[in-house]
Tab-separated table of C-alpha atoms in Angstrom:
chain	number	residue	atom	x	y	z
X	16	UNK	CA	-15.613	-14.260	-21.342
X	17	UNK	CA	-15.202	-11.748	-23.876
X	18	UNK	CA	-12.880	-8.656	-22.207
X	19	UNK	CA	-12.893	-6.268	-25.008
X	20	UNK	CA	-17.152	-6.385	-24.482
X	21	UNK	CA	-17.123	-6.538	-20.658
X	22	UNK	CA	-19.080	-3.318	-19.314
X	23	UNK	CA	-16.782	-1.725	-17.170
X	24	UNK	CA	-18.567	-2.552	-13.246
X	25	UNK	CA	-15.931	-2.230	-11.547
X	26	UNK	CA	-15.489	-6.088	-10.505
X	27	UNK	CA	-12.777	-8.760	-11.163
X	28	UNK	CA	-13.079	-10.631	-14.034
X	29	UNK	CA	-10.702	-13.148	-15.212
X	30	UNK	CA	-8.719	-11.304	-18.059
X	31	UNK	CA	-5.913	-13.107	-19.839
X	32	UNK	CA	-3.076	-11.849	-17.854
X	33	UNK	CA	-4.966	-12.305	-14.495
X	34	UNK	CA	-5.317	-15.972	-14.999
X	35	UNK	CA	-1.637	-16.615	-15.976
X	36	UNK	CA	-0.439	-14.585	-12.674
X	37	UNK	CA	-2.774	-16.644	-10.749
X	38	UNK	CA	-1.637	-19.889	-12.267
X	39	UNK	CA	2.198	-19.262	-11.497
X	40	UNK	CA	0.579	-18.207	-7.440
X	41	UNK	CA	-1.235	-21.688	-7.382
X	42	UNK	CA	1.762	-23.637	-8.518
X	43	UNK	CA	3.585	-21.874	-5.547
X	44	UNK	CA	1.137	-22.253	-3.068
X	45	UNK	CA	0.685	-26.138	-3.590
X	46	UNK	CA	4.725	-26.104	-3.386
X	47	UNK	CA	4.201	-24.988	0.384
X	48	UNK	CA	4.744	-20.912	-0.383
X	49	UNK	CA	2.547	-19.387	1.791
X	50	UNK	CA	3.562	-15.536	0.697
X	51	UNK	CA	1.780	-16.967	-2.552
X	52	UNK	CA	-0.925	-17.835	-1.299
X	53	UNK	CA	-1.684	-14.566	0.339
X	54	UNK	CA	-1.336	-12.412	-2.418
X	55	UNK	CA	-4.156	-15.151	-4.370
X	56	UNK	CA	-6.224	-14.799	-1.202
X	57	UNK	CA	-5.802	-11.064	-1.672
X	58	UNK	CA	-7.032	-11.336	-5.515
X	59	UNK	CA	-9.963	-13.488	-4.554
X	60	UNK	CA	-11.461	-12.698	-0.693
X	61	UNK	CA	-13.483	-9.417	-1.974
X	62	UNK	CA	-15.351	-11.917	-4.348
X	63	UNK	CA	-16.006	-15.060	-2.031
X	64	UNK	CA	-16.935	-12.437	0.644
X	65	UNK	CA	-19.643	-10.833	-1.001
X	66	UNK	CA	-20.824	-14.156	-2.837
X	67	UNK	CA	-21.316	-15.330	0.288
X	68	UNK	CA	-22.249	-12.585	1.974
X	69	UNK	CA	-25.531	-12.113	-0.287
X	70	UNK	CA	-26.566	-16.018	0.403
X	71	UNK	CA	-26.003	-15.413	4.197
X	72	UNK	CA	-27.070	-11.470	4.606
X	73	UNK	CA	-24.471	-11.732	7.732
X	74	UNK	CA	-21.073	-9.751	7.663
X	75	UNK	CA	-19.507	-11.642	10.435
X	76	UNK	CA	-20.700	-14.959	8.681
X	77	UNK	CA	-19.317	-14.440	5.630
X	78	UNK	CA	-16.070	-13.041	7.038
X	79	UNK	CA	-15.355	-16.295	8.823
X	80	UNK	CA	-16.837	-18.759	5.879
X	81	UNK	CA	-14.758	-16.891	3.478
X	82	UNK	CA	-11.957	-17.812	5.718
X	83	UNK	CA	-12.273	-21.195	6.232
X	84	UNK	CA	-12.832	-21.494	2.262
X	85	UNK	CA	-9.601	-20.132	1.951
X	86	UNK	CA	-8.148	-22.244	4.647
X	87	UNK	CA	-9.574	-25.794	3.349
X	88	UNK	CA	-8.577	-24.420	-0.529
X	89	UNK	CA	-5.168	-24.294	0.718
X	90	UNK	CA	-4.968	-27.430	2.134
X	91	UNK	CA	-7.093	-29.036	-0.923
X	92	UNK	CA	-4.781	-27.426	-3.633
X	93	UNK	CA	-2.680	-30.231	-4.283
X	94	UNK	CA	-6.407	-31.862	-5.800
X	95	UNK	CA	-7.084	-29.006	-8.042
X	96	UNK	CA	-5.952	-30.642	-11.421
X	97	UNK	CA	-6.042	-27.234	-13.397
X	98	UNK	CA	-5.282	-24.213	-12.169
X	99	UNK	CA	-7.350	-22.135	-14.874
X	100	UNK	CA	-10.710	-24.055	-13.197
X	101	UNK	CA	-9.913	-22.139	-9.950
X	102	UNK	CA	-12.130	-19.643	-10.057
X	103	UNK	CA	-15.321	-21.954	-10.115
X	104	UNK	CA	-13.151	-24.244	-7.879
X	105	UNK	CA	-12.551	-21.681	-5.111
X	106	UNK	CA	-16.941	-21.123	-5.395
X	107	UNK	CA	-17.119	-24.508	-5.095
X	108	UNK	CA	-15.612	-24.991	-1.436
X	109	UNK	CA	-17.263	-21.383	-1.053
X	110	UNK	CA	-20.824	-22.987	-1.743
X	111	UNK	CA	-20.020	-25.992	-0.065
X	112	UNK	CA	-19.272	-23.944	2.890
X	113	UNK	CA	-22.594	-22.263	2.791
X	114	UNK	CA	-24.818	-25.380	2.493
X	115	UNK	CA	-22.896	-26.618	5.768
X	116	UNK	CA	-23.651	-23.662	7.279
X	117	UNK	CA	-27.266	-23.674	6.329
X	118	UNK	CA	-27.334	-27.230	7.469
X	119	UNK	CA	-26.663	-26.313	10.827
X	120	UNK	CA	-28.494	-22.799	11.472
X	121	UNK	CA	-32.144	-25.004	10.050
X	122	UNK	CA	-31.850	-21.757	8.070
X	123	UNK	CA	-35.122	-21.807	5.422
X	124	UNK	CA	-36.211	-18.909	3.856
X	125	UNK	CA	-38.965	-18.385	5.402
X	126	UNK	CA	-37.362	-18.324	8.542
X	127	UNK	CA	-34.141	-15.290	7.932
X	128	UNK	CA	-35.185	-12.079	7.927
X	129	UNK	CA	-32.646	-10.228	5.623
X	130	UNK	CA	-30.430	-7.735	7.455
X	131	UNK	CA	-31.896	-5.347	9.936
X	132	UNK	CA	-31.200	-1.810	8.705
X	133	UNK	CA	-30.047	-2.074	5.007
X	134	UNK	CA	-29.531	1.738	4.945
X	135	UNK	CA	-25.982	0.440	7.006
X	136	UNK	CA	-25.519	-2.814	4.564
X	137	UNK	CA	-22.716	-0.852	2.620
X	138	UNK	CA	-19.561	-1.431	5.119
X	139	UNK	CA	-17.217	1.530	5.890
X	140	UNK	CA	-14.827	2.838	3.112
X	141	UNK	CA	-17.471	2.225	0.614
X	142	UNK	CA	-19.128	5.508	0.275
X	143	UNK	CA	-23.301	4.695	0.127
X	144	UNK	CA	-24.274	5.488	-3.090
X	145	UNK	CA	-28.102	5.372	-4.261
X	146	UNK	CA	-29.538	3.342	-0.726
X	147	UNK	CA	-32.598	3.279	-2.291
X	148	UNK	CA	-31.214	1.242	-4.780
X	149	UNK	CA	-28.654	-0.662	-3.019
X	150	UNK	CA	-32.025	-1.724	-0.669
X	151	UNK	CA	-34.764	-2.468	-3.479
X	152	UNK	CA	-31.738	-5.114	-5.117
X	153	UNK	CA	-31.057	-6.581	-1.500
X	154	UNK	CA	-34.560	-7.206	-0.873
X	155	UNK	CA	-35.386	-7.955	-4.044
X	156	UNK	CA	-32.337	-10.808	-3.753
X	157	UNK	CA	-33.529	-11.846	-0.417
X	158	UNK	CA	-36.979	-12.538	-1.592
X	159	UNK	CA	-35.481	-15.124	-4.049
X	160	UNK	CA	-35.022	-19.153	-3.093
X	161	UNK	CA	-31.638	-19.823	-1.698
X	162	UNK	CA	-30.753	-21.671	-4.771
X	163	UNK	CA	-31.954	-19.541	-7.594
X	164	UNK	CA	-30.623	-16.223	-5.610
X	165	UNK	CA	-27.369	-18.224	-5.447
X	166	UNK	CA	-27.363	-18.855	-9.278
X	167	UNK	CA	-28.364	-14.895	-10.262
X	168	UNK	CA	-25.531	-14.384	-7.733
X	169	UNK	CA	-22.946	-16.424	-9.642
X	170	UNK	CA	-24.487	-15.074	-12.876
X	171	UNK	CA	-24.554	-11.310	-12.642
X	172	UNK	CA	-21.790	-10.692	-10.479
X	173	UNK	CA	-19.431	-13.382	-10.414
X	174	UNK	CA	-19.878	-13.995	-14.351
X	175	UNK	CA	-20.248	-17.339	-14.370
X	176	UNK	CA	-21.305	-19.398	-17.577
X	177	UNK	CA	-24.182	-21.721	-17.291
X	178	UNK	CA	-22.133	-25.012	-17.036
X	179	UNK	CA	-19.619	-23.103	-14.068
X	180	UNK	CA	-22.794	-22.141	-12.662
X	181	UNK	CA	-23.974	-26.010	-12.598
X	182	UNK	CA	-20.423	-27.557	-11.348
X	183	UNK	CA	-20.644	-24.970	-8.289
X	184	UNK	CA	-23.766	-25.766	-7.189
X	185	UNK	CA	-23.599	-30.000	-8.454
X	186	UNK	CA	-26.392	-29.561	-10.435
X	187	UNK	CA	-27.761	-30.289	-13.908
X	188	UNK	CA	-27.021	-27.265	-16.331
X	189	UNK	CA	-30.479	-27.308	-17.000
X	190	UNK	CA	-31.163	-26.550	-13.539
X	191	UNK	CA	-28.449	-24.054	-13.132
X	192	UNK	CA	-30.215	-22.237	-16.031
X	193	UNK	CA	-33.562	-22.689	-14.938
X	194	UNK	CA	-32.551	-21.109	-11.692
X	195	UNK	CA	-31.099	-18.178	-12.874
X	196	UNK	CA	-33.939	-17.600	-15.675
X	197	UNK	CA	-36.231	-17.977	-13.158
X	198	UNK	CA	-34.284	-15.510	-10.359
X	199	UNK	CA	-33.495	-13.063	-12.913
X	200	UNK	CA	-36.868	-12.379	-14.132
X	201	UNK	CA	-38.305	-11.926	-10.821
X	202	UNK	CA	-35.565	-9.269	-10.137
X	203	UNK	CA	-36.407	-7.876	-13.474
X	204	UNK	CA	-40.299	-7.348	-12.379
X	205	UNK	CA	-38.957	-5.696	-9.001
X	206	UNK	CA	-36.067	-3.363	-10.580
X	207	UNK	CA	-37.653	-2.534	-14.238
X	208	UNK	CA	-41.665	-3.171	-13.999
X	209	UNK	CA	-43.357	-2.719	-17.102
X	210	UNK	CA	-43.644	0.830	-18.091
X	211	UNK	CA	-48.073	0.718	-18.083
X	212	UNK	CA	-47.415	-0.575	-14.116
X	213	UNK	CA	-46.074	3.357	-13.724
X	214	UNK	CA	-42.708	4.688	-13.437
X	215	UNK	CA	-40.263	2.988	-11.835
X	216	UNK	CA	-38.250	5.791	-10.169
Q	21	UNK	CA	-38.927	-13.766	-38.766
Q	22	UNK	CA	-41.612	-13.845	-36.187
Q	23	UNK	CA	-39.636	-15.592	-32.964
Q	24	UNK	CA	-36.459	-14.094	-31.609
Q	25	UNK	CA	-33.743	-16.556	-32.709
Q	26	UNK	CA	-32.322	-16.455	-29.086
Q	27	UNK	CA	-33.304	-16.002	-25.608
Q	28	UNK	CA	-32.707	-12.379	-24.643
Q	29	UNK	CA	-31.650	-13.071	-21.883
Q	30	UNK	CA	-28.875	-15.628	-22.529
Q	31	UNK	CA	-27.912	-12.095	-24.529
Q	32	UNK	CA	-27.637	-10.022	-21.493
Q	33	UNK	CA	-26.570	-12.448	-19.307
Q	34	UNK	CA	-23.305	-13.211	-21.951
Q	35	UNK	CA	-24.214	-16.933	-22.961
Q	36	UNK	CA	-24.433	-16.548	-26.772
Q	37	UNK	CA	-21.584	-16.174	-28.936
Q	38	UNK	CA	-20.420	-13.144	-30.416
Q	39	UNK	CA	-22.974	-14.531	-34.586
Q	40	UNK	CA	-25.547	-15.246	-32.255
Q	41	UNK	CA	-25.894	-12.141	-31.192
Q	42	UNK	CA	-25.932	-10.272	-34.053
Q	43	UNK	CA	-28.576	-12.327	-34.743
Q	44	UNK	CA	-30.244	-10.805	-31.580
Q	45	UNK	CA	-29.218	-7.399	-32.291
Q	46	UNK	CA	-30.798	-7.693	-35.817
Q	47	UNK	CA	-34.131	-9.015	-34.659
Q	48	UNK	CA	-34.299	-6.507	-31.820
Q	49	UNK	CA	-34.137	-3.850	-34.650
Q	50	UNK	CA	-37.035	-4.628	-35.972
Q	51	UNK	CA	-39.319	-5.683	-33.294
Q	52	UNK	CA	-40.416	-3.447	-30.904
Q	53	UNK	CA	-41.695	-5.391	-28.372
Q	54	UNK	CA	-38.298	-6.979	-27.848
Q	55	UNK	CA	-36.364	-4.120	-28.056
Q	56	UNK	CA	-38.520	-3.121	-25.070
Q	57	UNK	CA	-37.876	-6.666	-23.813
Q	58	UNK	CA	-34.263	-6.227	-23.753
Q	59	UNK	CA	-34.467	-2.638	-22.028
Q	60	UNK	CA	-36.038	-3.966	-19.229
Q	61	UNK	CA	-33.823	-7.319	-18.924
Q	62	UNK	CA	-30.325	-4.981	-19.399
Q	63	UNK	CA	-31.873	-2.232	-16.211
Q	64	UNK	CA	-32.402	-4.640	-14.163
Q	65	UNK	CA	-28.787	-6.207	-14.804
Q	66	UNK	CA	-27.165	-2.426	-14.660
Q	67	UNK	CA	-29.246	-1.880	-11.499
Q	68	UNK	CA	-28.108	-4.957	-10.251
Q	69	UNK	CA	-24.420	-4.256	-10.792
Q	70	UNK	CA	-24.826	-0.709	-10.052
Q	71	UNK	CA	-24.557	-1.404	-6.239
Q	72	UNK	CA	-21.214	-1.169	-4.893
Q	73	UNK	CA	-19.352	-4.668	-3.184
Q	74	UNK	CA	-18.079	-4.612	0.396
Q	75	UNK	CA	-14.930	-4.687	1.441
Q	76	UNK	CA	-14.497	-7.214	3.951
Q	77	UNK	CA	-14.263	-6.116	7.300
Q	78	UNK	CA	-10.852	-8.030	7.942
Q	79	UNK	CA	-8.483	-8.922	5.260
Q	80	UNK	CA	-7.706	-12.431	5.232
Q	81	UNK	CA	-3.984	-13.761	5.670
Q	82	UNK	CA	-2.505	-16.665	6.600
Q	83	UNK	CA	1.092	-17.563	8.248
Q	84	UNK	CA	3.015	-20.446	8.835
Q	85	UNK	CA	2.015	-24.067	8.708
Q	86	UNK	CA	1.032	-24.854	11.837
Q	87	UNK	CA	-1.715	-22.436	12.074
Q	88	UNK	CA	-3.150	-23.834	9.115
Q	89	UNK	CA	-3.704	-26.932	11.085
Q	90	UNK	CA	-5.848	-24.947	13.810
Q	91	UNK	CA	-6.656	-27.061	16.915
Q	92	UNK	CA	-10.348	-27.000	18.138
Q	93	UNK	CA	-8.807	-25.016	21.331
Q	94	UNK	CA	-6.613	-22.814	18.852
Q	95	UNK	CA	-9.648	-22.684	16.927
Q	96	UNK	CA	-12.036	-21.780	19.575
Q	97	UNK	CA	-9.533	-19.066	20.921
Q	98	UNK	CA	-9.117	-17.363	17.998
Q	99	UNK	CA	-12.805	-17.137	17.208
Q	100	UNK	CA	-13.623	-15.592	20.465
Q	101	UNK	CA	-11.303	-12.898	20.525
Q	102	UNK	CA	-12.409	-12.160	16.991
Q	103	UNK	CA	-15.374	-11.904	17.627
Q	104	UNK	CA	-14.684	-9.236	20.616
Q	105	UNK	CA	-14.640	-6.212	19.448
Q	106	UNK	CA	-12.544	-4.543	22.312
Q	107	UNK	CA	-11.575	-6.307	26.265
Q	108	UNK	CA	-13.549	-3.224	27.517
Q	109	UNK	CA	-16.741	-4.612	25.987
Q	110	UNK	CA	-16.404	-8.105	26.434
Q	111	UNK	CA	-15.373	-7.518	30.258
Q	112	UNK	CA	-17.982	-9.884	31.018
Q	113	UNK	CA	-17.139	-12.945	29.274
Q	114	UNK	CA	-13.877	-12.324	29.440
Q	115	UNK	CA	-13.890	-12.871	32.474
Q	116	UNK	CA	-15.532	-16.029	31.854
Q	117	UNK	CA	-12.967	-16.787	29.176
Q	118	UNK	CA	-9.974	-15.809	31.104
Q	119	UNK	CA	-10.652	-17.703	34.562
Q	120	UNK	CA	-12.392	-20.442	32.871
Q	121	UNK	CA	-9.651	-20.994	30.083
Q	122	UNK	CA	-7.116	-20.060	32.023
Q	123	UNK	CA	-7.621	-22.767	35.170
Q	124	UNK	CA	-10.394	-24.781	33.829
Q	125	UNK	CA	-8.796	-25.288	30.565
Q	126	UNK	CA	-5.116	-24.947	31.250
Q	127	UNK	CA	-4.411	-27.954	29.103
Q	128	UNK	CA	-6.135	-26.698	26.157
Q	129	UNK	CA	-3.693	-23.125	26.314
Q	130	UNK	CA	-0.732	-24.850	26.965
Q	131	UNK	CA	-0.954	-26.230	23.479
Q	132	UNK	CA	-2.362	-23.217	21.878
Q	133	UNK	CA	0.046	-20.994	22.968
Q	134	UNK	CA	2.694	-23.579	21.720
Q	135	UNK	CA	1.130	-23.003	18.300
Q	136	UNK	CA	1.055	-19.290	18.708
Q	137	UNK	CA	4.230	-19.985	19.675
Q	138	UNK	CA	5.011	-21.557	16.183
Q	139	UNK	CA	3.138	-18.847	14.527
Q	140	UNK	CA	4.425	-16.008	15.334
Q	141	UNK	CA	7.891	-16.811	17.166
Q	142	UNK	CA	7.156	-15.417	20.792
Q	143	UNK	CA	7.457	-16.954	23.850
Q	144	UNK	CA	4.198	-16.889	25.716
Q	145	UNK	CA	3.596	-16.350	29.130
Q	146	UNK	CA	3.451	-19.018	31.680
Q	147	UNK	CA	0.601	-20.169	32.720
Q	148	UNK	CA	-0.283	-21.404	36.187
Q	149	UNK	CA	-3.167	-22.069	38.348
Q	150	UNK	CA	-4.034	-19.118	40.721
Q	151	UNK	CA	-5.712	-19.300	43.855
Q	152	UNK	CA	-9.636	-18.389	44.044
Q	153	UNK	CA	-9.257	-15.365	45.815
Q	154	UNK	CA	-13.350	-14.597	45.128
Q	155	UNK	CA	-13.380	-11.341	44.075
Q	156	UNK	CA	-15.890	-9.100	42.899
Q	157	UNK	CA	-16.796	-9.021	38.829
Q	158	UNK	CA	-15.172	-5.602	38.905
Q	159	UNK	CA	-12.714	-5.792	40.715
Q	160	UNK	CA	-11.664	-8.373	38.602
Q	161	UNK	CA	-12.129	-6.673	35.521
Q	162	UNK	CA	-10.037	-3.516	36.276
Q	163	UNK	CA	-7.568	-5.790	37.459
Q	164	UNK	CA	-6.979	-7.821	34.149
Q	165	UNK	CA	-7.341	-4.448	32.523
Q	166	UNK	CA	-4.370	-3.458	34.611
Q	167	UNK	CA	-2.601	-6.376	33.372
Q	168	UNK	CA	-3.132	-6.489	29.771
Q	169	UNK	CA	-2.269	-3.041	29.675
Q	170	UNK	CA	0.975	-3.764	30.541
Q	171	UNK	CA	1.229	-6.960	28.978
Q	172	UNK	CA	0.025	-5.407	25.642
Q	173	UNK	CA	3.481	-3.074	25.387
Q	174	UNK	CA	5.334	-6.216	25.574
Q	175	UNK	CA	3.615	-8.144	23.182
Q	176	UNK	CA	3.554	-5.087	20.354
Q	177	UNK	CA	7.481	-5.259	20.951
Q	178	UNK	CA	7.630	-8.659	20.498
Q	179	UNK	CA	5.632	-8.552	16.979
Q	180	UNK	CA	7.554	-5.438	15.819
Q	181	UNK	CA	10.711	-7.912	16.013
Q	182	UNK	CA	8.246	-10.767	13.902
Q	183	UNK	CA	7.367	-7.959	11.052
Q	184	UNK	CA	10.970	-6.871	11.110
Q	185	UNK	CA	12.040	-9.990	10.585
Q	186	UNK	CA	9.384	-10.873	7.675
Q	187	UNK	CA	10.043	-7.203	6.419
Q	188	UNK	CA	13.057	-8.311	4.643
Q	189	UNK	CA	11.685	-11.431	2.384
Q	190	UNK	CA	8.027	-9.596	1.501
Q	191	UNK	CA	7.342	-7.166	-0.736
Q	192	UNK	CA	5.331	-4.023	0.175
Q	193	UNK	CA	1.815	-5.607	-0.425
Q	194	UNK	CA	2.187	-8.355	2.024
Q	195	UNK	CA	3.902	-6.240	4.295
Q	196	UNK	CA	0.652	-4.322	4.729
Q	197	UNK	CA	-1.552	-7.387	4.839
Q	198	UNK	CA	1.332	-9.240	7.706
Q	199	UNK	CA	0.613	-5.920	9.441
Q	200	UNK	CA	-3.156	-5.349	8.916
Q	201	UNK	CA	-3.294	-9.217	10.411
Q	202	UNK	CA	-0.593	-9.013	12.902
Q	203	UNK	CA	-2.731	-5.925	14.084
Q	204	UNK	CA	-5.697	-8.255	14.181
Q	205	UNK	CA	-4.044	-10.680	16.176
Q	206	UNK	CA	-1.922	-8.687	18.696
Q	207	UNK	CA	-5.061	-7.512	20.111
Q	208	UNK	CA	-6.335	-11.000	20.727
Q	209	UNK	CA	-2.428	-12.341	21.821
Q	210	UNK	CA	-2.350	-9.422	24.148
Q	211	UNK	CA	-5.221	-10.677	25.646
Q	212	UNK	CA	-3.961	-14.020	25.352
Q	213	UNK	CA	-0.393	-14.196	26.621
Q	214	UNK	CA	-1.875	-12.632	30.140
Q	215	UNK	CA	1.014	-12.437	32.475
Q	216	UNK	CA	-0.818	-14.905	35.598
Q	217	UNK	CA	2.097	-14.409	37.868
Q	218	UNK	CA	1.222	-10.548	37.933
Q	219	UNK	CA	-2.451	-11.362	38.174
Q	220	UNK	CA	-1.918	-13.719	40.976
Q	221	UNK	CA	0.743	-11.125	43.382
Q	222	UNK	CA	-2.321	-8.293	42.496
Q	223	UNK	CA	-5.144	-10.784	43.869
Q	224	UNK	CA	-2.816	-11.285	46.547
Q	225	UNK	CA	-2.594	-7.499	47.295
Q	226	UNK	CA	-5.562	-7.192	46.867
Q	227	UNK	CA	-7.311	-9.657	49.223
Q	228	UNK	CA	-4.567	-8.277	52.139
Q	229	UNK	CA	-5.861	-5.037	51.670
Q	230	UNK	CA	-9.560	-6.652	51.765
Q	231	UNK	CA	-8.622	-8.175	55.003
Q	232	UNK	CA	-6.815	-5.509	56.758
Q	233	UNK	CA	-9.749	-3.063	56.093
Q	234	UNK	CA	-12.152	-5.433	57.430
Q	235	UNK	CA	-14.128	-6.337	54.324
Q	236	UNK	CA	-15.119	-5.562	51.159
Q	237	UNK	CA	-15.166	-8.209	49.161
C-alpha cells in the first residue's frame, strides 16, 4: 500500500507505524498477555465485523463469528510465523469462519434474502447518511455470488492485493482476480450505468 | 497507442505500481473513451466506500485463560444470555433455562460457575435442587424477577471489587473495554449466580399461602 496516495475513507489501513505497534501486541499476546491482546482485538474487530457482516447480512452473526475468530486467533497465534502477515491471517480464520457457517445454515444465494429493512442496516451511533445509497451498494453486494462479493469485499474495503485476496480465500490468484473483476464490474453497472442508460441520480 | 497499457481497473483498485500508472494516466489523457471508462470504474469505488461501517454492537474483550477454553455448557450459557436482550423479555425461556439448567443440568453449572468463578474472581451462588412446587408461568416469573433483583445488587458489588482490582494494572482504554464487557456480562452473571436458597423459602411461602387460601395454583 501506498499511504501518501490512500484517499482518505475513513477506514484502517495498515500504515507503517500501525504495523510495528501491532507486531510488539502479537509478540505479547503469544507470550500469554491477554491486556495485549485486547487492545489488537480493539484495532481489528470493526474490520472483521463488517467483513463479515456483508458476507452474512446478519448483525448478531457477525458479532459472534467475529468473536470466535478472535478467540481461535488467540489460541492459533503461536502458528502465525510473521506477525506483519496478520492482517490477511486474522481474514483468514475470519473466512474460514464464514464458510463453516455457511456449511451449516445450507445457506445458497438463492436461498438468503438480504436484510429486511436496509433503511435500519446502519447500527446506532453511526448517523445514516445517504440510505439511498447505503441501500443501492447493499443490494447491489447482495446480488453478487458469495465468493466474488467476498473478493470486492476484501478488495475495496479491506484493501487487499490480489495475491492476499487469493491466500484468504485458498484460491488461485487468478481466481481471486477474476472474482473481483467480475464483482466489481457488476457493481459498477448498478452504481455508475452508462451515461446514454439516463442519469444515475 | 491504440490499447490501454493496463487494466483500469487494476488502476483503481491499487494493483499497478506507481510507472505503471503514469502510464495509465497518460493514455487516459488522450482517449476519451477511457477517461470515461475510468469515471465510471472510480464512482462506483467512491460510492462504494462512501457508505459508513458499523460499529459492532458489543465490543469484543477477552479475560483470563480459562475462559478462553469455554466449555460447551460455559459456551452454551453465555450464548443464551447474550442473546437475551433483557430477563423481562426472555421471561419465557428463562424460565425454561433457569428450571431446566438449574435442576436438569445442575452438573453442567456447577462447572460453569467454577469457570466464572476463575474469570472473574466471585464466588457463585450455591446451587441446589428445589422442590417442584408447580407453580404458575407467572408466578414464577415475578418470583425470579424478585430474586435477581436482589441478587443483581450483589453481583454489581462484587464486579466493582474485580474492576477495582484490574483498575490499577490497565490503562484507561482497557479500563473502558473491562467495563463495557464486565457490563455485558454482569447482566448475564446476575442472571446466572441466582440465589436458589431464596427461590426455594419464596416457593415455599408461596405454596403455604396457596394452601391456606384454598387454591390458586
Amino acid at each position: 500500500m501506498r499511504p501518501e496516495e490512500r484517499k482518505d475513507t475513513g477506514r484502517e489501513h495498515a500504515l507503517i507505524f500501525r504495523e510495528v505497534e501491532d507486531r510488539d501486541l502479537i509478540l505479547k499476546a503469544r507470550r500469554g498477555d491477554v491486556d495485549a491482546y485486547n487492545i489488537l482485538v480493539s484495532r481489528w474487530e470493526k474490520r472483521v465485523y463488517n467483513y463479515l457482516l456483508k458476507l452474512l447480512r446478519n448483525r448478531e452473526d457477525a458479532l459472534d463469528l467475529s468473536q470466535d475468530t478472535f478467540l481461535k486467533a488467540y489460541r492459533a497465534l503461536a502458528r502465525l510465523d510473521d506477525p506483519r502477515s496478520f492482517p490477511k491471517w486474522i481474514f483468514r480464520i475470519a473466512h474460514n469462519e464464514a464458510i463453516s457457517h455457511f456449511r451449516k445454515a445450507k445457506w445458497t444465494v438463492d436461498e438468503e434474502p438480504p436484510e429486511q429493512s436496509e433503511g435500519r442496516a446502519v447500527a446506532a451511533g453511526a448517523p445514516m447518511l445517504r440510505p439511498d445509497l447505503h441501500i443501492a451498494v447493499a443490494s447491489a453486494l447482495d446480488r453478487l455470488p458469495p465468493e466474488q462479493r467476498e473478493a470486492v469485499v476484501l478488495k475495496v474495503y479491506e484493501g487487499f492485493k490480489f495475491h492476499e485476496i487469493a491466500e484468504i480465500q485458498e484460491c488461485p490468484v487468478s481466481t481471486a482476480k477474476s472474482r473481483v473483476y467480475h464483482g466489481f464490474d457488476a457493481l459498477r453497472d448498478v452504481l455508475a450505468p452508462m451515461e446514454r442508460m439516463g442519469e444515475t441520480r | 497507442m491504440s490499447e490501454c497499457p493496463h487494466d483500469l481497473r487494476d488502476y483503481v483498485l491499487d494493483e499497478l505500481s506507481d510507472a505503471e500508472r503514469r502510464e495509465v494516466e497518460a493514455y487516459v489523457a488522450s482517449s476519451p473513451e477511457a477517461a470515461s471508462e475510468l469515471e465510471r470504474l472510480q464512482v462506483t469505488q467512491q460510492a462504494m466506500t462512501a457508505v459508513t461501517e458499523e460499529e459492532p454492537p458489543r465490543r469484543i474483550a477477552f479475560v483470563s485463560d480459562p475462559v478462553f477454553e469455554p466449555s460447551p455448557g460455559l459456551r452454551w450459557w453465555r450464548a443464551f444470555w447474550e442473546s437475551a436482550p433483557r430477563f423481562a423479555l426472555g421471561a419465557a425461556a428463562l424460565l425454561a433455562v433457569v428450571f431446566g439448567g438449574i435442576w436438569a443440568t445442575e452438573p453442567t453449572l456447577a462447572r460453569t460457575s467454577g469457570e466464572w468463578k476463575l474469570a472473574f474472581g466471585g464466588e457463585p451462588a450455591q446451587v441446589a435442587p428445589v422442590q417442584d412446587v408447580g407453580l404458575r408461568a407467572d408466578e414464577v416469573r415475578s418470583l425470579v424477577a424478585e430474586v435477581v433483583a436482589e441478587s443483581a445488587e450483589r453481583q454489581a458489588a462484587r464486579f466493582e471489587q474485580i474492576l477495582a482490582d484490574q483498575r490499577s494494572e490497565l490503562d484507561g482504554q482497557q479500563r473502558a473495554r473491562m467495563a463495557a464487557f464486565v457490563e455485558d456480562s454482569t447482566a448475564a452473571l446476575r442472571l446466572v449466580s441466582l440465589d436458589v436458597q431464596d427461590l426455594k423459602y419464596r416457593l415455599a411461602s408461596r405454596d403455604s399461602v396457596a394452601m391456606n387460601s384454598g387454591g390458586g395454583r
